[in-house]
């Protein structure tokens, strides 16, 4: 172990937000050891802007809770951690971990529970990459480096601590982390990792919960180097593990969307990871639509069903949260609405909550050479820049062209000319599917219940009747004697 002078590594307390210093100081004052570790230290040394700062200490989560009281919450089961709220920020405080006990690893060697507290040396050995395992004590102005990590930083090398096969088996998500850090930092992956990073090894990702894989996919999408990591996901055969039905090739559309995402992050704009999922799943969605159309299903129904099918398949790999799934389906449905809008709905559409995302998606498709958008991406682009008068003119011109191209009058046209007010309202883009979990289903039925007053005439039981609030007693039916009264 070498102790480096923080200033020699380009570190100073001036770079740190008060939140992390508060946490380090409070733990130190209470008599514990406390360090900043992980990505925060690594990024500062590299001159990058850290996403967040993680703290590590010899205090157990319960002791951390004692120090911070109500500002602290203990979270996680597999990996217990303390969350400390410092101002508006949240700092993750982990306790030094020792190697997991045998009993808590799965048959394939995966760690199922990891709450065995230990020393700083043991904690170091449990971390993933050398560059993520530097311990910075800002008040003492020192960095503890147990493995010449500083050299790996200088040589831009991503090196796993310990035997790479074992480390991947313990936690297969480290494969995703390898690609994420290599892409984000533009580091070389050490040869001993490359040697074992085989398609067979990536199969281990099948054991990881789709919830955790969704979180990881989000990190990949939002790290600012999505365009760099996408080909790596294919080369290392991770793509197939993450995306159920998306063929492993990067279309111009996907590439443009990735570049666009990275650019947005670079200029500090927010991004919605669900948007990129909408892009990735667009082709499978269209194929599924065609499947239903060929079966004679009407288009609106085909789109609705195809959307649900594609997302359900994807959920076998990464479980996209319900609100994000709804967003994706709405963006897809917007494509139909924006492609062929009813003239009376154009203004209302342009102020719809999903317009911006739907329009961005349409324009991306168009700019990637998708001519099925029929130039409507640019049309909407221009429309948004127009004055009210220009907008009216553009709409009537669009209306004339639309009528001409249609020729024969359909019933829809008749409705359009009847009453502007009648059709100016936008129908809901998608219907909410059944909630996934039982708790969600329960809360939905509750909120959908009509507000029914408590029964006044005694003939009906109202929802708030005490009898309905009674706890149901679980009875062991084998003990019950069924007789005439039962
Ligand atoms: P980021 O910039 O994405 O936050 P990070 O390195 O801080 O990168 P975190 O996921 O925040 O990554 O984790 C914090 C630290 O915890 C890591 O630097 C690493 O030391 C350790 N760590 C995280 N995940 C693992 C893992 N799966 N296996 C071993 N160590 C891990
Ligand atoms: Mg971090």
PDB file of N, CA and C in Angstrom, residues 72 104 168 314:
ATOM      1  N   UNK A  72     -30.528   9.822   7.932  1.00  0.00           N
ATOM      2  CA  UNK A  72     -29.958   8.582   7.382  1.00  0.00           C
ATOM      3  C   UNK A  72     -31.018   7.501   7.244  1.00  0.00           C
ATOM      4  N   UNK A 104     -23.437 -17.715   1.121  1.00  0.00           N
ATOM      5  CA  UNK A 104     -24.285 -16.741   0.458  1.00  0.00           C
ATOM      6  C   UNK A 104     -23.950 -16.550  -1.021  1.00  0.00           C
ATOM      7  N   UNK A 168     -15.851 -11.923 -12.506  1.00  0.00           N
ATOM      8  CA  UNK A 168     -17.040 -11.915 -13.368  1.00  0.00           C
ATOM      9  C   UNK A 168     -18.075 -12.909 -12.865  1.00  0.00           C
ATOM     10  N   UNK A 314     -39.183  -7.526 -24.027  1.00  0.00           N
ATOM     11  CA  UNK A 314     -37.988  -6.849 -23.524  1.00  0.00           C
ATOM     12  C   UNK A 314     -37.881  -6.999 -22.006  1.00  0.00           C
TER      13      UNK A 314
END
